[in-house]
């Protein structure tokens, strides 16, 4: 009798373990399937987004103020260029065509504020960390970006989104998301903290293995010391500036 009870207990124990293992396996399968859909949606967001990236000459208060003045000029100019575009391809063609105009506008602002820094404007495909803006989050990964470099471009930088036009005055905020699909809007406006972190880890590992080691701009991965900024003032350092007489 005791022997039968022992056998029964063993069977029950094994059955419990199997049931637990099966439940955990099912949960893992559901999570992986859900994350796979999320990762796929993140890929489409990256493909359909054109970002704006402005790099200050240095971290002095004056150079940071100049960066923000250049930002305002670029956004005012870009408002009439990108607000009416309906696809990323149209936005890219417009950015390519209007780079001389954008550079000239930024250079005028620099000179009007009394500096002689050169301004460079170009299109690049570059890596960005996960970045939370007001009302939406962009996953980490490679994006096409309009890059504006002021002088030595060694200071804190500022960036946002030109297309969909969520930065430009003519179509800012949620209204600018109309060019995204419903799934893309759900992805960037959702509160997927763990998923965004997992997506960033995967994209970081993929980028590392690609051999492109310098894919962060003035930043260190996975630390609180990011020098990227999506707005606001940066702290002042002792770097020299080159203000014109």
PDB file of C-alpha atoms in Angstrom:
ATOM      1  CA  UNK A   1       0.000   0.000   0.000  1.00  0.00           C
ATOM      2  CA  UNK A   2       2.761   2.387   0.914  1.00  0.00           C
ATOM      3  CA  UNK A   3       4.545   1.463  -2.277  1.00  0.00           C
ATOM      4  CA  UNK A   4       1.459   2.406  -4.349  1.00  0.00           C
ATOM      5  CA  UNK A   5       1.214   5.748  -2.569  1.00  0.00           C
ATOM      6  CA  UNK A   6       4.842   6.478  -3.347  1.00  0.00           C
ATOM      7  CA  UNK A   7       4.320   5.628  -7.006  1.00  0.00           C
ATOM      8  CA  UNK A   8       1.193   7.794  -7.054  1.00  0.00           C
ATOM      9  CA  UNK A   9       3.072  10.708  -5.488  1.00  0.00           C
ATOM     10  CA  UNK A  10       5.877  10.358  -8.012  1.00  0.00           C
ATOM     11  CA  UNK A  11       3.388  10.362 -10.885  1.00  0.00           C
ATOM     12  CA  UNK A  12       1.622  13.384  -9.443  1.00  0.00           C
ATOM     13  CA  UNK A  13       4.933  15.172  -8.989  1.00  0.00           C
ATOM     14  CA  UNK A  14       6.016  14.419 -12.532  1.00  0.00           C
ATOM     15  CA  UNK A  15       2.635  15.447 -13.860  1.00  0.00           C
ATOM     16  CA  UNK A  16       2.828  18.727 -11.946  1.00  0.00           C
ATOM     17  CA  UNK A  17       6.270  19.412 -13.335  1.00  0.00           C
ATOM     18  CA  UNK A  18       5.110  18.629 -16.853  1.00  0.00           C
ATOM     19  CA  UNK A  19       2.088  20.868 -16.450  1.00  0.00           C
ATOM     20  CA  UNK A  20       4.237  23.704 -15.140  1.00  0.00           C
ATOM     21  CA  UNK A  21       6.757  23.216 -17.946  1.00  0.00           C
ATOM     22  CA  UNK A  22       3.971  23.184 -20.524  1.00  0.00           C
ATOM     23  CA  UNK A  23       2.456  26.358 -19.089  1.00  0.00           C
ATOM     24  CA  UNK A  24       5.805  28.139 -19.081  1.00  0.00           C
ATOM     25  CA  UNK A  25       6.478  26.971 -22.622  1.00  0.00           C
ATOM     26  CA  UNK A  26       3.111  28.300 -23.743  1.00  0.00           C
ATOM     27  CA  UNK A  27       3.733  31.651 -22.061  1.00  0.00           C
ATOM     28  CA  UNK A  28       7.161  31.891 -23.693  1.00  0.00           C
ATOM     29  CA  UNK A  29       5.709  31.050 -27.102  1.00  0.00           C
ATOM     30  CA  UNK A  30       3.022  33.721 -26.689  1.00  0.00           C
ATOM     31  CA  UNK A  31       5.611  36.306 -25.593  1.00  0.00           C
ATOM     32  CA  UNK A  32       7.960  35.476 -28.478  1.00  0.00           C
ATOM     33  CA  UNK A  33       5.133  35.658 -30.998  1.00  0.00           C
ATOM     34  CA  UNK A  34       3.968  38.981 -29.568  1.00  0.00           C
ATOM     35  CA  UNK A  35       7.503  40.390 -29.435  1.00  0.00           C
ATOM     36  CA  UNK A  36       8.123  39.221 -32.993  1.00  0.00           C
ATOM     37  CA  UNK A  37       5.160  41.299 -34.149  1.00  0.00           C
ATOM     38  CA  UNK A  38       6.412  44.259 -32.103  1.00  0.00           C
ATOM     39  CA  UNK A  39       9.927  43.957 -33.561  1.00  0.00           C
ATOM     40  CA  UNK A  40       8.487  43.813 -37.073  1.00  0.00           C
ATOM     41  CA  UNK A  41       6.441  46.954 -36.400  1.00  0.00           C
ATOM     42  CA  UNK A  42       9.601  48.682 -35.103  1.00  0.00           C
ATOM     43  CA  UNK A  43      11.358  47.824 -38.364  1.00  0.00           C
ATOM     44  CA  UNK A  44       8.623  49.508 -40.388  1.00  0.00           C
ATOM     45  CA  UNK A  45       8.768  52.583 -38.125  1.00  0.00           C
ATOM     46  CA  UNK A  46      12.503  52.921 -38.788  1.00  0.00           C
ATOM     47  CA  UNK A  47      11.997  52.506 -42.522  1.00  0.00           C
ATOM     48  CA  UNK A  48       9.235  55.130 -42.694  1.00  0.00           C
ATOM     49  CA  UNK A  49      10.860  57.809 -40.498  1.00  0.00           C
ATOM     50  CA  UNK A  50      13.195  60.698 -41.380  1.00  0.00           C
ATOM     51  CA  UNK A  51      14.850  62.213 -38.329  1.00  0.00           C
ATOM     52  CA  UNK A  52      16.480  65.567 -37.707  1.00  0.00           C
ATOM     53  CA  UNK A  53      19.837  65.643 -35.902  1.00  0.00           C
ATOM     54  CA  UNK A  54      21.504  68.952 -34.951  1.00  0.00           C
ATOM     55  CA  UNK A  55      24.957  68.935 -33.341  1.00  0.00           C
ATOM     56  CA  UNK A  56      26.243  71.954 -31.415  1.00  0.00           C
ATOM     57  CA  UNK A  57      29.800  73.249 -31.747  1.00  0.00           C
ATOM     58  CA  UNK A  58      30.470  72.646 -28.033  1.00  0.00           C
ATOM     59  CA  UNK A  59      28.785  72.475 -24.643  1.00  0.00           C
ATOM     60  CA  UNK A  60      29.258  76.112 -23.667  1.00  0.00           C
ATOM     61  CA  UNK A  61      26.027  77.920 -22.873  1.00  0.00           C
ATOM     62  CA  UNK A  62      26.536  80.214 -25.872  1.00  0.00           C
ATOM     63  CA  UNK A  63      27.043  77.337 -28.301  1.00  0.00           C
ATOM     64  CA  UNK A  64      24.039  75.508 -26.916  1.00  0.00           C
ATOM     65  CA  UNK A  65      21.902  78.626 -27.347  1.00  0.00           C
ATOM     66  CA  UNK A  66      23.178  78.902 -30.906  1.00  0.00           C
ATOM     67  CA  UNK A  67      22.223  75.280 -31.538  1.00  0.00           C
ATOM     68  CA  UNK A  68      18.663  75.988 -30.430  1.00  0.00           C
ATOM     69  CA  UNK A  69      18.508  79.081 -32.657  1.00  0.00           C
ATOM     70  CA  UNK A  70      19.654  76.969 -35.611  1.00  0.00           C
ATOM     71  CA  UNK A  71      17.063  74.375 -34.658  1.00  0.00           C
ATOM     72  CA  UNK A  72      14.298  76.979 -34.750  1.00  0.00           C
ATOM     73  CA  UNK A  73      15.472  78.180 -38.158  1.00  0.00           C
ATOM     74  CA  UNK A  74      15.598  74.641 -39.560  1.00  0.00           C
ATOM     75  CA  UNK A  75      12.136  73.822 -38.216  1.00  0.00           C
ATOM     76  CA  UNK A  76      10.623  77.022 -39.609  1.00  0.00           C
ATOM     77  CA  UNK A  77      12.147  76.315 -43.007  1.00  0.00           C
ATOM     78  CA  UNK A  78      11.284  72.615 -42.897  1.00  0.00           C
ATOM     79  CA  UNK A  79       7.672  73.355 -41.961  1.00  0.00           C
ATOM     80  CA  UNK A  80       6.843  74.447 -45.479  1.00  0.00           C
ATOM     81  CA  UNK A  81       8.913  71.649 -47.036  1.00  0.00           C
ATOM     82  CA  UNK A  82       7.756  68.519 -45.215  1.00  0.00           C
ATOM     83  CA  UNK A  83       4.277  69.201 -43.807  1.00  0.00           C
ATOM     84  CA  UNK A  84       2.543  68.276 -47.067  1.00  0.00           C
ATOM     85  CA  UNK A  85       4.595  65.182 -47.904  1.00  0.00           C
ATOM     86  CA  UNK A  86       2.729  61.876 -47.651  1.00  0.00           C
ATOM     87  CA  UNK A  87       5.541  59.304 -47.954  1.00  0.00           C
ATOM     88  CA  UNK A  88       9.047  58.880 -46.598  1.00  0.00           C
ATOM     89  CA  UNK A  89      10.388  58.689 -50.163  1.00  0.00           C
ATOM     90  CA  UNK A  90       8.901  62.101 -50.973  1.00  0.00           C
ATOM     91  CA  UNK A  91      10.403  63.531 -47.797  1.00  0.00           C
ATOM     92  CA  UNK A  92      13.835  62.126 -48.645  1.00  0.00           C
ATOM     93  CA  UNK A  93      13.736  63.582 -52.157  1.00  0.00           C
ATOM     94  CA  UNK A  94      12.666  66.948 -50.749  1.00  0.00           C
ATOM     95  CA  UNK A  95      15.429  66.900 -48.147  1.00  0.00           C
ATOM     96  CA  UNK A  96      18.008  66.071 -50.812  1.00  0.00           C
ATOM     97  CA  UNK A  97      16.781  68.865 -53.061  1.00  0.00           C
ATOM     98  CA  UNK A  98      16.512  71.458 -50.298  1.00  0.00           C
ATOM     99  CA  UNK A  99      19.771  70.807 -48.431  1.00  0.00           C
ATOM    100  CA  UNK A 100      21.446  73.930 -49.918  1.00  0.00           C
ATOM    101  CA  UNK A 101      18.493  76.056 -48.771  1.00  0.00           C
ATOM    102  CA  UNK A 102      18.516  74.530 -45.292  1.00  0.00           C
ATOM    103  CA  UNK A 103      22.278  74.953 -44.953  1.00  0.00           C
ATOM    104  CA  UNK A 104      22.088  78.571 -46.112  1.00  0.00           C
ATOM    105  CA  UNK A 105      19.322  79.337 -43.600  1.00  0.00           C
ATOM    106  CA  UNK A 106      21.297  77.750 -40.763  1.00  0.00           C
ATOM    107  CA  UNK A 107      24.497  79.558 -41.804  1.00  0.00           C
ATOM    108  CA  UNK A 108      22.680  82.915 -41.832  1.00  0.00           C
ATOM    109  CA  UNK A 109      21.472  82.281 -38.285  1.00  0.00           C
ATOM    110  CA  UNK A 110      25.013  81.477 -37.130  1.00  0.00           C
ATOM    111  CA  UNK A 111      26.367  84.663 -38.704  1.00  0.00           C
ATOM    112  CA  UNK A 112      23.509  86.820 -37.411  1.00  0.00           C
ATOM    113  CA  UNK A 113      24.333  85.670 -33.895  1.00  0.00           C
ATOM    114  CA  UNK A 114      27.941  86.751 -34.366  1.00  0.00           C
ATOM    115  CA  UNK A 115      29.715  83.432 -34.978  1.00  0.00           C
ATOM    116  CA  UNK A 116      31.893  82.217 -37.828  1.00  0.00           C
ATOM    117  CA  UNK A 117      31.254  78.480 -37.446  1.00  0.00           C
ATOM    118  CA  UNK A 118      30.743  76.633 -40.719  1.00  0.00           C
ATOM    119  CA  UNK A 119      27.507  74.653 -41.059  1.00  0.00           C
ATOM    120  CA  UNK A 120      27.294  71.288 -42.796  1.00  0.00           C
ATOM    121  CA  UNK A 121      24.008  69.632 -43.774  1.00  0.00           C
ATOM    122  CA  UNK A 122      23.747  66.115 -45.175  1.00  0.00           C
ATOM    123  CA  UNK A 123      21.592  62.999 -45.228  1.00  0.00           C
ATOM    124  CA  UNK A 124      22.898  59.999 -43.319  1.00  0.00           C
ATOM    125  CA  UNK A 125      21.735  56.595 -42.186  1.00  0.00           C
ATOM    126  CA  UNK A 126      22.767  56.418 -38.541  1.00  0.00           C
ATOM    127  CA  UNK A 127      22.073  54.622 -35.303  1.00  0.00           C
ATOM    128  CA  UNK A 128      19.852  56.152 -32.604  1.00  0.00           C
ATOM    129  CA  UNK A 129      19.062  54.902 -29.134  1.00  0.00           C
ATOM    130  CA  UNK A 130      15.477  54.448 -27.964  1.00  0.00           C
ATOM    131  CA  UNK A 131      14.174  57.954 -27.434  1.00  0.00           C
ATOM    132  CA  UNK A 132      10.972  59.025 -25.681  1.00  0.00           C
ATOM    133  CA  UNK A 133       9.417  62.272 -26.850  1.00  0.00           C
ATOM    134  CA  UNK A 134       6.244  63.965 -25.671  1.00  0.00           C
ATOM    135  CA  UNK A 135       3.519  61.503 -26.568  1.00  0.00           C
ATOM    136  CA  UNK A 136       5.536  58.941 -28.514  1.00  0.00           C
ATOM    137  CA  UNK A 137       8.658  56.767 -28.430  1.00  0.00           C
ATOM    138  CA  UNK A 138      10.968  55.797 -31.288  1.00  0.00           C
ATOM    139  CA  UNK A 139      12.697  52.410 -30.993  1.00  0.00           C
ATOM    140  CA  UNK A 140      16.471  52.111 -31.191  1.00  0.00           C
ATOM    141  CA  UNK A 141      18.057  51.305 -34.518  1.00  0.00           C
ATOM    142  CA  UNK A 142      19.203  52.807 -37.797  1.00  0.00           C
ATOM    143  CA  UNK A 143      17.267  55.702 -39.291  1.00  0.00           C
ATOM    144  CA  UNK A 144      17.720  58.033 -42.217  1.00  0.00           C
ATOM    145  CA  UNK A 145      18.425  61.474 -40.771  1.00  0.00           C
ATOM    146  CA  UNK A 146      19.039  65.030 -41.891  1.00  0.00           C
ATOM    147  CA  UNK A 147      22.225  65.854 -40.002  1.00  0.00           C
ATOM    148  CA  UNK A 148      23.157  69.468 -39.267  1.00  0.00           C
ATOM    149  CA  UNK A 149      26.681  70.029 -37.912  1.00  0.00           C
ATOM    150  CA  UNK A 150      27.644  73.389 -36.391  1.00  0.00           C
ATOM    151  CA  UNK A 151      31.375  74.104 -36.245  1.00  0.00           C
ATOM    152  CA  UNK A 152      33.320  71.313 -34.540  1.00  0.00           C
ATOM    153  CA  UNK A 153      29.986  69.568 -33.695  1.00  0.00           C
ATOM    154  CA  UNK A 154      31.381  68.325 -30.352  1.00  0.00           C
ATOM    155  CA  UNK A 155      28.564  69.449 -28.060  1.00  0.00           C
ATOM    156  CA  UNK A 156      25.235  68.091 -26.892  1.00  0.00           C
ATOM    157  CA  UNK A 157      22.934  67.423 -29.817  1.00  0.00           C
ATOM    158  CA  UNK A 158      19.217  67.836 -30.449  1.00  0.00           C
ATOM    159  CA  UNK A 159      16.974  65.694 -32.576  1.00  0.00           C
ATOM    160  CA  UNK A 160      13.376  65.056 -33.493  1.00  0.00           C
ATOM    161  CA  UNK A 161      11.352  63.836 -36.487  1.00  0.00           C
ATOM    162  CA  UNK A 162      10.958  65.555 -39.847  1.00  0.00           C
ATOM    163  CA  UNK A 163       8.822  62.814 -41.347  1.00  0.00           C
ATOM    164  CA  UNK A 164       6.212  62.060 -40.310  1.00  0.00           C
ATOM    165  CA  UNK A 165       6.306  65.811 -39.545  1.00  0.00           C
ATOM    166  CA  UNK A 166       6.034  65.593 -35.751  1.00  0.00           C
ATOM    167  CA  UNK A 167       8.525  68.424 -35.166  1.00  0.00           C
ATOM    168  CA  UNK A 168       7.613  70.987 -37.779  1.00  0.00           C
ATOM    169  CA  UNK A 169       5.293  73.826 -36.706  1.00  0.00           C
ATOM    170  CA  UNK A 170       2.821  73.171 -39.527  1.00  0.00           C
ATOM    171  CA  UNK A 171       2.047  69.631 -38.399  1.00  0.00           C
ATOM    172  CA  UNK A 172       3.545  68.954 -34.984  1.00  0.00           C
ATOM    173  CA  UNK A 173       2.718  66.336 -32.369  1.00  0.00           C
ATOM    174  CA  UNK A 174       0.028  63.710 -32.817  1.00  0.00           C
ATOM    175  CA  UNK A 175      -1.308  65.322 -36.002  1.00  0.00           C
ATOM    176  CA  UNK A 176       1.992  64.583 -37.720  1.00  0.00           C
ATOM    177  CA  UNK A 177       1.522  60.824 -37.241  1.00  0.00           C
ATOM    178  CA  UNK A 178      -1.043  60.579 -40.013  1.00  0.00           C
ATOM    179  CA  UNK A 179       1.604  59.180 -42.377  1.00  0.00           C
ATOM    180  CA  UNK A 180       2.129  56.198 -40.056  1.00  0.00           C
ATOM    181  CA  UNK A 181      -0.098  53.130 -40.337  1.00  0.00           C
ATOM    182  CA  UNK A 182      -2.428  52.265 -37.465  1.00  0.00           C
ATOM    183  CA  UNK A 183       0.000  49.564 -36.301  1.00  0.00           C
ATOM    184  CA  UNK A 184       2.923  51.997 -36.395  1.00  0.00           C
ATOM    185  CA  UNK A 185       0.973  54.584 -34.380  1.00  0.00           C
ATOM    186  CA  UNK A 186       0.097  51.935 -31.788  1.00  0.00           C
ATOM    187  CA  UNK A 187       3.764  50.959 -31.584  1.00  0.00           C
ATOM    188  CA  UNK A 188       5.223  54.436 -31.042  1.00  0.00           C
ATOM    189  CA  UNK A 189       2.490  55.598 -28.636  1.00  0.00           C
ATOM    190  CA  UNK A 190       2.355  52.426 -26.520  1.00  0.00           C
ATOM    191  CA  UNK A 191       4.026  52.019 -23.147  1.00  0.00           C
ATOM    192  CA  UNK A 192       6.154  48.976 -24.005  1.00  0.00           C
ATOM    193  CA  UNK A 193       9.056  49.605 -21.638  1.00  0.00           C
ATOM    194  CA  UNK A 194      10.320  46.012 -21.572  1.00  0.00           C
ATOM    195  CA  UNK A 195       9.796  45.501 -25.302  1.00  0.00           C
ATOM    196  CA  UNK A 196      11.596  48.723 -26.205  1.00  0.00           C
ATOM    197  CA  UNK A 197      14.500  47.704 -23.962  1.00  0.00           C
ATOM    198  CA  UNK A 198      14.651  44.254 -25.559  1.00  0.00           C
ATOM    199  CA  UNK A 199      14.465  45.768 -29.044  1.00  0.00           C
ATOM    200  CA  UNK A 200      17.318  48.145 -28.180  1.00  0.00           C
ATOM    201  CA  UNK A 201      19.467  45.288 -26.877  1.00  0.00           C
ATOM    202  CA  UNK A 202      18.891  43.279 -30.052  1.00  0.00           C
ATOM    203  CA  UNK A 203      19.607  46.241 -32.326  1.00  0.00           C
ATOM    204  CA  UNK A 204      22.731  47.096 -30.319  1.00  0.00           C
ATOM    205  CA  UNK A 205      24.062  43.543 -30.609  1.00  0.00           C
ATOM    206  CA  UNK A 206      23.264  43.474 -34.311  1.00  0.00           C
ATOM    207  CA  UNK A 207      25.054  46.786 -34.827  1.00  0.00           C
ATOM    208  CA  UNK A 208      28.057  45.635 -32.806  1.00  0.00           C
ATOM    209  CA  UNK A 209      28.400  42.456 -34.827  1.00  0.00           C
ATOM    210  CA  UNK A 210      28.228  44.443 -38.063  1.00  0.00           C
ATOM    211  CA  UNK A 211      31.689  45.862 -37.291  1.00  0.00           C
ATOM    212  CA  UNK A 212      30.508  49.493 -37.203  1.00  0.00           C
ATOM    213  CA  UNK A 213      31.764  50.285 -33.736  1.00  0.00           C
ATOM    214  CA  UNK A 214      31.345  54.080 -33.854  1.00  0.00           C
ATOM    215  CA  UNK A 215      27.600  54.084 -34.326  1.00  0.00           C
ATOM    216  CA  UNK A 216      26.778  56.221 -31.283  1.00  0.00           C
ATOM    217  CA  UNK A 217      27.104  59.990 -31.711  1.00  0.00           C
ATOM    218  CA  UNK A 218      28.612  61.534 -28.569  1.00  0.00           C
ATOM    219  CA  UNK A 219      27.019  58.801 -26.495  1.00  0.00           C
ATOM    220  CA  UNK A 220      27.709  55.648 -24.529  1.00  0.00           C
ATOM    221  CA  UNK A 221      25.257  52.733 -24.853  1.00  0.00           C
ATOM    222  CA  UNK A 222      23.068  51.706 -21.944  1.00  0.00           C
ATOM    223  CA  UNK A 223      24.159  54.384 -19.475  1.00  0.00           C
ATOM    224  CA  UNK A 224      22.510  57.413 -17.952  1.00  0.00           C
ATOM    225  CA  UNK A 225      25.169  59.716 -19.359  1.00  0.00           C
ATOM    226  CA  UNK A 226      23.726  60.237 -22.808  1.00  0.00           C
ATOM    227  CA  UNK A 227      24.763  63.444 -24.531  1.00  0.00           C
ATOM    228  CA  UNK A 228      21.840  63.218 -26.919  1.00  0.00           C
ATOM    229  CA  UNK A 229      19.019  65.632 -26.280  1.00  0.00           C
ATOM    230  CA  UNK A 230      15.529  65.936 -27.656  1.00  0.00           C
ATOM    231  CA  UNK A 231      15.142  69.513 -26.450  1.00  0.00           C
ATOM    232  CA  UNK A 232      15.969  71.905 -23.651  1.00  0.00           C
ATOM    233  CA  UNK A 233      19.229  73.383 -22.478  1.00  0.00           C
ATOM    234  CA  UNK A 234      22.439  71.457 -22.025  1.00  0.00           C
ATOM    235  CA  UNK A 235      24.886  71.958 -19.194  1.00  0.00           C
ATOM    236  CA  UNK A 236      27.860  74.273 -19.674  1.00  0.00           C
ATOM    237  CA  UNK A 237      31.444  73.027 -19.870  1.00  0.00           C
ATOM    238  CA  UNK A 238      34.756  74.788 -20.185  1.00  0.00           C
ATOM    239  CA  UNK A 239      35.198  74.118 -23.927  1.00  0.00           C
ATOM    240  CA  UNK A 240      36.453  77.084 -25.904  1.00  0.00           C
ATOM    241  CA  UNK A 241      34.158  78.767 -28.424  1.00  0.00           C
ATOM    242  CA  UNK A 242      34.988  80.593 -31.652  1.00  0.00           C
ATOM    243  CA  UNK A 243      32.648  83.548 -31.642  1.00  0.00           C
ATOM    244  CA  UNK A 244      33.426  86.021 -34.405  1.00  0.00           C
ATOM    245  CA  UNK A 245      34.492  89.550 -33.592  1.00  0.00           C
TER     246      UNK A 245
END
